[in-house]
CSV table of C-alpha atoms and ligand atoms in Angstrom, one decimal:
chain,number,residue,atom,x,y,z
A,1,UNK,CA,-31.7,-4.1,-16.1
A,2,UNK,CA,-30.1,-2.7,-19.3
A,3,UNK,CA,-26.5,-3.4,-20.0
A,4,UNK,CA,-24.0,-1.3,-18.5
A,5,UNK,CA,-21.8,1.1,-20.8
A,6,UNK,CA,-18.2,0.6,-20.7
A,7,UNK,CA,-16.4,2.5,-18.1
A,8,UNK,CA,-14.5,5.7,-18.7
A,9,UNK,CA,-11.7,4.8,-15.8
A,10,UNK,CA,-10.1,1.5,-15.2
A,11,UNK,CA,-7.3,0.2,-13.0
A,12,UNK,CA,-5.5,-2.9,-14.8
A,13,UNK,CA,-3.5,-4.8,-12.0
A,14,UNK,CA,-0.3,-6.6,-13.4
A,15,UNK,CA,-0.9,-9.7,-11.9
A,16,UNK,CA,2.5,-11.1,-13.2
A,17,UNK,CA,4.4,-8.1,-11.4
A,18,UNK,CA,2.8,-8.4,-8.2
A,19,UNK,CA,3.5,-12.4,-8.1
A,20,UNK,CA,7.1,-11.4,-9.2
A,21,UNK,CA,7.5,-8.7,-6.6
A,22,UNK,CA,6.6,-11.2,-3.7
A,23,UNK,CA,9.0,-13.7,-5.0
A,24,UNK,CA,11.7,-11.1,-5.3
A,25,UNK,CA,11.0,-9.9,-1.8
A,26,UNK,CA,10.6,-13.6,-0.2
A,27,UNK,CA,14.2,-14.1,-2.0
A,28,UNK,CA,15.8,-11.1,-0.8
A,29,UNK,CA,14.4,-12.2,2.3
A,30,UNK,CA,17.0,-14.5,3.0
A,31,UNK,CA,16.4,-17.6,4.9
A,32,UNK,CA,13.4,-15.6,6.1
A,33,UNK,CA,10.0,-15.8,4.8
A,34,UNK,CA,8.0,-13.0,3.4
A,35,UNK,CA,4.5,-12.1,4.4
A,36,UNK,CA,2.2,-9.7,2.8
A,37,UNK,CA,0.6,-6.7,4.7
A,38,UNK,CA,-2.8,-6.7,2.7
A,39,UNK,CA,-4.5,-3.8,4.8
A,40,UNK,CA,-6.3,-0.9,3.2
A,41,UNK,CA,-7.8,-3.5,0.5
A,42,UNK,CA,-4.3,-4.4,-0.8
A,43,UNK,CA,-3.3,-0.7,-0.6
A,44,UNK,CA,-6.1,0.5,-2.7
A,45,UNK,CA,-5.4,-2.2,-5.6
A,46,UNK,CA,-8.4,-4.8,-4.6
A,47,UNK,CA,-8.0,-7.8,-2.0
A,48,UNK,CA,-10.0,-9.9,-4.1
A,49,UNK,CA,-7.4,-9.3,-6.9
A,50,UNK,CA,-4.4,-9.5,-5.1
A,51,UNK,CA,-4.7,-11.6,-2.6
A,52,UNK,CA,-5.2,-14.9,-4.5
A,53,UNK,CA,-2.2,-13.8,-6.8
A,54,UNK,CA,0.2,-13.4,-3.6
A,55,UNK,CA,-1.0,-17.0,-1.9
A,56,UNK,CA,-0.6,-18.8,-5.4
A,57,UNK,CA,2.9,-17.1,-5.3
A,58,UNK,CA,3.7,-18.8,-2.3
A,59,UNK,CA,2.8,-16.5,0.6
A,60,UNK,CA,1.3,-17.8,3.8
A,61,UNK,CA,1.2,-14.8,6.1
A,62,UNK,CA,-1.2,-12.0,5.4
A,63,UNK,CA,-1.4,-8.8,7.8
A,64,UNK,CA,-4.6,-6.3,7.8
A,65,UNK,CA,-5.2,-3.4,10.1
A,66,UNK,CA,-8.6,-3.6,11.2
A,67,UNK,CA,-11.2,-6.6,11.8
A,68,UNK,CA,-13.5,-5.0,9.4
A,69,UNK,CA,-10.7,-6.2,6.5
A,70,UNK,CA,-11.0,-10.0,7.8
A,71,UNK,CA,-14.1,-11.5,5.5
A,72,UNK,CA,-12.3,-10.1,2.4
A,73,UNK,CA,-9.2,-11.8,2.9
A,74,UNK,CA,-10.7,-14.9,4.6
A,75,UNK,CA,-12.4,-15.6,1.4
A,76,UNK,CA,-9.1,-16.3,0.0
A,77,UNK,CA,-6.8,-17.8,2.8
A,78,UNK,CA,-6.9,-20.2,5.5
A,79,UNK,CA,-7.6,-18.1,9.0
A,80,UNK,CA,-4.4,-19.1,11.0
A,81,UNK,CA,-2.5,-17.0,8.0
A,82,UNK,CA,-4.2,-13.8,8.5
A,83,UNK,CA,-3.6,-11.6,11.4
A,84,UNK,CA,-5.0,-8.3,12.7
A,85,UNK,CA,-2.4,-5.6,13.4
A,86,UNK,CA,-4.5,-3.4,15.6
A,87,UNK,CA,-5.2,-6.2,17.9
A,88,UNK,CA,-8.2,-6.6,20.3
A,89,UNK,CA,-9.5,-3.2,21.5
A,90,UNK,CA,-12.6,-4.9,23.2
A,91,UNK,CA,-14.1,-8.0,24.4
A,92,UNK,CA,-16.3,-8.3,20.8
A,93,UNK,CA,-12.9,-8.2,19.0
A,94,UNK,CA,-11.2,-10.9,20.8
A,95,UNK,CA,-14.5,-12.8,20.4
A,96,UNK,CA,-14.6,-12.4,16.5
A,97,UNK,CA,-10.6,-13.3,16.9
A,98,UNK,CA,-11.4,-16.6,18.6
A,99,UNK,CA,-14.6,-17.5,16.4
A,100,UNK,CA,-12.7,-17.1,13.1
A,101,UNK,CA,-9.2,-18.3,14.1
A,102,UNK,CA,-7.7,-15.0,13.0
A,103,UNK,CA,-4.7,-14.2,14.8
A,104,UNK,CA,-4.7,-10.8,16.8
A,105,UNK,CA,-1.3,-8.8,17.3
A,106,UNK,CA,-1.5,-8.0,20.8
A,107,UNK,CA,0.0,-4.1,20.9
A,108,UNK,CA,-0.6,-3.4,24.9
A,109,UNK,CA,-1.0,-4.7,28.3
A,110,UNK,CA,-4.5,-3.7,28.2
A,111,UNK,CA,-4.8,-5.7,24.8
A,112,UNK,CA,-3.2,-8.6,26.5
A,113,UNK,CA,-5.6,-8.8,29.0
A,114,UNK,CA,-8.2,-8.2,27.2
A,115,UNK,CA,-7.1,-11.5,25.1
A,116,UNK,CA,-6.4,-13.7,28.3
A,117,UNK,CA,-9.7,-12.5,29.8
A,118,UNK,CA,-11.7,-13.9,27.0
A,119,UNK,CA,-10.0,-17.5,26.7
A,120,UNK,CA,-6.4,-16.5,25.5
A,121,UNK,CA,-4.6,-18.8,22.6
A,122,UNK,CA,-2.0,-18.3,20.3
A,123,UNK,CA,-1.5,-14.7,19.2
A,124,UNK,CA,1.4,-12.6,18.1
A,125,UNK,CA,3.0,-9.5,20.0
A,126,UNK,CA,4.1,-6.4,18.9
A,127,UNK,CA,6.7,-4.3,20.7
A,128,UNK,CA,7.6,-0.6,20.4
A,129,UNK,CA,11.2,-0.1,19.7
A,130,UNK,CA,11.2,3.5,18.9
A,131,UNK,CA,8.6,4.5,16.4
A,132,UNK,CA,6.0,5.3,19.0
A,133,UNK,CA,2.9,4.1,17.3
A,134,UNK,CA,1.6,0.8,18.3
A,135,UNK,CA,3.3,-2.1,20.7
A,136,UNK,CA,4.4,-2.6,24.4
A,137,UNK,CA,7.1,-0.9,25.6
A,138,UNK,CA,10.6,-2.8,26.3
A,139,UNK,CA,10.2,-2.5,30.2
A,140,UNK,CA,6.7,-3.8,29.8
A,141,UNK,CA,7.8,-7.1,28.1
A,142,UNK,CA,8.1,-8.8,31.6
A,143,UNK,CA,4.8,-7.8,32.9
A,144,UNK,CA,2.7,-10.8,34.2
A,145,UNK,CA,0.1,-9.8,31.3
A,146,UNK,CA,2.5,-10.2,28.3
A,147,UNK,CA,4.3,-13.3,29.9
A,148,UNK,CA,0.9,-15.3,30.1
A,149,UNK,CA,0.5,-14.8,26.6
A,150,UNK,CA,1.3,-17.8,23.8
A,151,UNK,CA,3.2,-15.6,21.2
A,152,UNK,CA,3.8,-17.0,18.2
A,153,UNK,CA,5.7,-14.2,16.1
A,154,UNK,CA,7.4,-11.4,18.2
A,155,UNK,CA,7.5,-8.3,16.2
A,156,UNK,CA,8.4,-4.8,15.9
A,157,UNK,CA,8.0,-2.1,13.3
A,158,UNK,CA,11.0,0.1,11.9
A,159,UNK,CA,10.5,4.0,12.0
A,160,UNK,CA,13.0,4.8,9.2
A,161,UNK,CA,14.0,1.7,7.3
A,162,UNK,CA,13.7,3.8,4.0
A,163,UNK,CA,16.2,6.0,5.1
A,164,UNK,CA,19.8,5.4,6.4
A,165,UNK,CA,19.6,6.5,9.8
A,166,UNK,CA,21.4,5.2,13.0
A,167,UNK,CA,17.7,4.5,14.1
A,168,UNK,CA,17.8,1.2,12.4
A,169,UNK,CA,20.1,-0.1,14.0
A,170,UNK,CA,19.1,1.2,17.3
A,171,UNK,CA,15.8,-0.6,16.7
A,172,UNK,CA,17.4,-3.9,15.7
A,173,UNK,CA,19.2,-3.5,18.9
A,174,UNK,CA,16.0,-3.0,21.1
A,175,UNK,CA,14.5,-5.7,19.1
A,176,UNK,CA,17.0,-8.5,20.2
A,177,UNK,CA,17.0,-7.2,23.7
A,178,UNK,CA,12.9,-7.8,23.8
A,179,UNK,CA,13.8,-11.4,22.2
A,180,UNK,CA,15.1,-12.5,25.5
A,181,UNK,CA,12.5,-11.3,27.6
A,182,UNK,CA,9.2,-12.9,26.0
A,183,UNK,CA,9.1,-16.7,25.1
A,184,UNK,CA,8.0,-16.7,21.1
A,185,UNK,CA,8.3,-19.3,18.3
A,186,UNK,CA,9.4,-16.8,15.5
A,187,UNK,CA,10.5,-13.1,14.9
A,188,UNK,CA,9.6,-10.3,12.4
A,189,UNK,CA,10.7,-6.8,11.9
A,190,UNK,CA,11.4,-5.7,8.5
A,191,UNK,CA,8.8,-3.9,6.4
A,192,UNK,CA,9.5,-3.3,2.4
A,193,UNK,CA,12.2,-1.0,2.9
A,194,UNK,CA,13.7,-3.1,6.0
A,195,UNK,CA,14.1,-6.2,3.4
A,196,UNK,CA,16.7,-4.0,1.6
A,197,UNK,CA,18.4,-3.1,4.8
A,198,UNK,CA,19.9,-6.7,4.8
A,199,UNK,CA,20.1,-10.0,6.4
A,200,UNK,CA,20.3,-8.5,10.0
A,201,UNK,CA,17.0,-7.3,10.0
A,202,UNK,CA,15.3,-10.2,8.0
A,203,UNK,CA,14.3,-12.8,11.2
A,204,UNK,CA,12.1,-15.5,10.4
A,205,UNK,CA,9.3,-13.6,9.1
A,206,UNK,CA,9.2,-10.3,6.8
A,207,UNK,CA,6.1,-8.0,6.4
A,208,UNK,CA,6.4,-6.2,3.0
A,209,UNK,CA,3.5,-4.3,1.7
A,210,UNK,CA,4.4,-1.3,-0.5
A,211,UNK,CA,7.1,-2.9,-2.7
A,212,UNK,CA,4.6,-5.7,-3.7
A,213,UNK,CA,2.4,-3.1,-5.1
A,214,UNK,CA,5.1,-1.6,-7.0
A,215,UNK,CA,6.5,1.0,-4.2
A,216,UNK,CA,10.2,1.6,-4.6
A,217,UNK,CA,11.1,2.6,-0.6
A,218,UNK,CA,15.0,2.6,-1.2
A,219,UNK,CA,16.9,2.8,-4.3
A,220,UNK,CA,18.3,-0.8,-3.6
A,221,UNK,CA,14.9,-2.3,-4.9
A,222,UNK,CA,14.5,-0.1,-8.3
A,223,UNK,CA,15.6,-2.5,-10.6
A,224,UNK,CA,13.8,-5.3,-8.9
A,225,UNK,CA,10.5,-4.0,-8.0
A,226,UNK,CA,7.7,-3.6,-11.0
A,227,UNK,CA,5.0,-1.4,-11.5
A,228,UNK,CA,1.7,-3.1,-10.9
A,229,UNK,CA,-1.3,-0.9,-10.6
A,230,UNK,CA,-1.9,1.1,-13.9
A,231,UNK,CA,-4.7,3.3,-13.6
A,232,UNK,CA,-6.2,4.6,-17.3
A,233,UNK,CA,-9.0,7.1,-18.0
A,234,UNK,CA,-10.7,8.1,-21.2
A,235,UNK,CA,-10.6,11.4,-22.8
A,236,UNK,CA,-14.2,12.6,-22.5
A,237,UNK,CA,-13.7,16.2,-24.7
A,238,UNK,CA,-11.1,17.8,-26.7
A,239,UNK,CA,-11.6,21.5,-27.7
A,240,UNK,CA,-9.6,24.1,-29.3
A,241,UNK,CA,-8.6,27.3,-27.0
A,242,UNK,CA,-7.2,30.5,-28.3
A,243,UNK,CA,-4.5,32.4,-27.0
A,244,UNK,CA,-5.5,34.5,-23.7
A,245,UNK,CA,-8.3,31.9,-22.3
A,246,UNK,CA,-8.0,30.2,-19.3
A,247,UNK,CA,-8.4,26.6,-18.3
A,248,UNK,CA,-10.2,25.4,-15.0
A,249,UNK,CA,-11.2,26.4,-11.6
A,250,UNK,CA,-9.4,30.0,-10.6
A,251,UNK,CA,-8.4,30.2,-14.1
A,252,UNK,CA,-4.8,29.1,-13.1
A,253,UNK,CA,-3.7,28.3,-16.8
A,254,UNK,CA,-3.7,31.0,-19.7
A,255,UNK,CA,-2.9,29.9,-23.0
A,256,UNK,CA,-0.2,31.9,-24.6
A,257,UNK,CA,-1.1,30.7,-28.2
A,258,UNK,CA,-4.1,28.7,-29.4
A,259,UNK,CA,-3.8,25.0,-28.5
A,260,UNK,CA,-5.7,21.4,-28.3
A,261,UNK,CA,-6.6,20.3,-25.1
A,262,UNK,CA,-8.1,17.2,-23.9
A,263,UNK,CA,-10.8,16.7,-20.6
A,264,UNK,CA,-10.0,13.5,-18.7
A,265,UNK,CA,-12.5,12.1,-16.6
A,266,UNK,CA,-10.4,11.9,-13.6
A,267,UNK,CA,-10.8,14.0,-10.3
A,268,UNK,CA,-10.6,14.2,-6.4
A,269,UNK,CA,-13.0,11.2,-5.9
A,270,UNK,CA,-10.2,8.8,-8.1
A,271,UNK,CA,-7.4,9.8,-5.9
A,272,UNK,CA,-6.2,12.6,-8.5
A,273,UNK,CA,-6.2,15.7,-5.7
A,274,UNK,CA,-4.7,18.9,-6.4
A,275,UNK,CA,-1.3,17.8,-6.1
A,276,UNK,CA,-1.4,16.6,-9.7
A,277,UNK,CA,-1.6,20.5,-10.9
A,278,UNK,CA,1.7,21.1,-12.6
A,279,UNK,CA,2.6,17.0,-13.3
A,280,UNK,CA,2.4,15.6,-16.9
A,281,UNK,CA,1.5,12.5,-18.6
A,282,UNK,CA,3.4,10.3,-21.0
A,283,UNK,CA,1.4,8.7,-23.5
A,284,UNK,CA,3.5,6.8,-26.4
A,285,UNK,CA,6.4,8.9,-25.5
A,286,UNK,CA,4.4,12.2,-25.9
A,287,UNK,CA,4.5,14.7,-23.3
A,288,UNK,CA,1.2,16.1,-21.8
A,289,UNK,CA,1.3,18.3,-19.0
A,290,UNK,CA,-2.1,19.3,-16.8
A,291,UNK,CA,-3.1,22.5,-17.4
A,292,UNK,CA,-4.5,24.4,-14.2
A,293,UNK,CA,-5.9,22.6,-11.3
A,294,UNK,CA,-7.4,19.5,-11.2
A,295,UNK,CA,-11.3,20.4,-10.9
A,296,UNK,CA,-13.6,18.1,-9.3
A,297,UNK,CA,-14.1,15.3,-11.8
A,298,UNK,CA,-11.8,16.5,-14.2
A,299,UNK,CA,-8.6,17.2,-15.5
A,300,UNK,CA,-7.4,18.8,-18.5
A,301,UNK,CA,-4.6,18.0,-20.5
A,302,UNK,CA,-2.3,19.8,-23.2
A,303,UNK,CA,-2.7,17.6,-26.7
A,304,UNK,CA,-0.5,19.8,-28.4
A,305,UNK,CA,2.2,17.2,-28.8
A,306,UNK,CA,-0.4,14.5,-29.5
A,307,UNK,CA,-2.7,15.2,-32.1
A,308,UNK,CA,-3.7,11.8,-32.8
A,309,UNK,CA,-5.5,11.4,-29.4
A,310,UNK,CA,-9.2,12.2,-29.5
A,311,UNK,CA,-12.3,12.0,-27.5
A,312,UNK,CA,-12.9,8.2,-26.1
A,313,UNK,CA,-9.3,7.3,-26.3
A,314,UNK,CA,-7.5,6.0,-22.8
A,315,UNK,CA,-4.3,7.6,-21.5
A,316,UNK,CA,-2.5,6.3,-18.7
A,317,UNK,CA,-1.7,8.0,-15.5
A,318,UNK,CA,1.8,8.5,-14.8
A,319,UNK,CA,1.5,6.0,-11.9
A,320,UNK,CA,5.6,4.5,-11.8
A,321,UNK,CA,5.3,5.7,-8.3
A,322,UNK,CA,8.8,6.9,-7.6
A,323,UNK,CA,8.0,9.4,-10.3
A,324,UNK,CA,4.4,10.2,-9.3
A,325,UNK,CA,5.7,10.7,-6.1
A,326,UNK,CA,8.4,13.2,-7.1
A,327,UNK,CA,5.8,14.9,-9.3
A,328,UNK,CA,3.0,15.0,-6.9
A,329,UNK,CA,4.8,15.3,-3.6
A,330,UNK,CA,2.3,12.6,-2.5
A,331,UNK,CA,4.1,9.6,-0.7
A,332,UNK,CA,4.0,6.4,-2.6
A,333,UNK,CA,1.5,5.0,0.0
A,334,UNK,CA,-0.5,7.7,-0.6
A,335,UNK,CA,-0.8,7.4,-4.1
A,336,UNK,CA,-1.8,3.9,-4.0
A,337,UNK,CA,-4.4,4.1,-1.1
A,338,UNK,CA,-6.1,7.5,-2.5
A,339,UNK,CA,-7.3,5.8,-6.0
A,340,UNK,CA,-11.2,5.9,-5.6
A,341,UNK,CA,-13.8,3.1,-6.3
A,342,UNK,CA,-14.8,4.7,-10.0
A,343,UNK,CA,-12.0,2.6,-11.3
A,344,UNK,CA,-13.3,-0.4,-12.5
B,1,LIG,C1,2.0,-1.6,7.0
B,1,LIG,C2,2.8,-2.4,7.8
B,1,LIG,C3,3.9,-3.0,7.1
B,1,LIG,C4,4.0,-2.9,5.7
B,1,LIG,O1,4.9,-1.9,5.5
B,1,LIG,P1,5.6,-1.5,4.2
B,1,LIG,O2,6.2,-0.2,4.2
B,1,LIG,O3,4.0,-0.8,3.5
B,1,LIG,O4,6.3,-2.4,3.4
B,1,LIG,C5,4.7,-4.2,8.0
B,1,LIG,N1,4.3,-4.1,9.1
B,1,LIG,C6,3.2,-3.4,9.6
B,1,LIG,C7,3.4,-3.4,11.5
B,1,LIG,C8,2.6,-2.5,9.4
B,1,LIG,O5,2.0,-2.0,9.7
């Protein structure tokens, strides 16, 4: 095979920032230790890159959503440090859990039965305290199927930790209530935003995800959390357009005077959805608006302010997540997880 030519897209991961974010969240968790949500391929940034960094920073508790995500993480951490949040939905999943030693998070009475019928063993238990997503209800905590479990970490998940909502204290109260009903070794409630809600929410183990990867779900974290993901793309063509000419699908931008534009190799498959229309890049302090719609594999930038940028040059996506979320109206979670596979 011939050598591959250099890529036109790249995703730089600032590993120091990732390690620092975990350490900061661990510190903010007070006496509790911070784990790490590494589901969705570390929120799109790559489990192979990120999991070793988190492990080396000191993390010992890793969470994925699906069993299909287990092998990639097991390359880097011992099985007993890894848990699957979606639990065991069938006997085959319970069997796989036991064979690998990875812990399921039991989410329902049915899951509890499947786990026990397959032989049982240490597991975690998710209790729904008001998000109505996954987890047993408070009333189900005294069911014999739950009482039969050997629960390591009793956990729940906050619905509104990124807001100053009464729901946070309501969920806290419900969680405390259920702690008295189910025997367990440890407790865990807070996601990234929950870590910033204060020590009452920390319990034994926190489970940040978003903030590890540079997301800022609450203003208290703004000065602490550093950007981790730096997507970059090459300008594949520059062109001069005249007043009255339009750019891109549906000709939604029309030049009011002659201008120089640059075509960047970024599009839907890379996670640059149409929400990016109207946003702008910043390169070396220069303001470079996106012109017209994102058109399949390309966007067009206004290079008026940056005559020095030419074909083959790299530009950085404005991926400071709180700013990018404001510009695109995508959530910080979406901005990370949509980044596509063409980033090298
Ligand atoms: C994804 C997830 C987390 C991490 O949440 P962030 O908001 O990304 O910090 C924690 N706990 C559970 C159960 C999750 O599903």
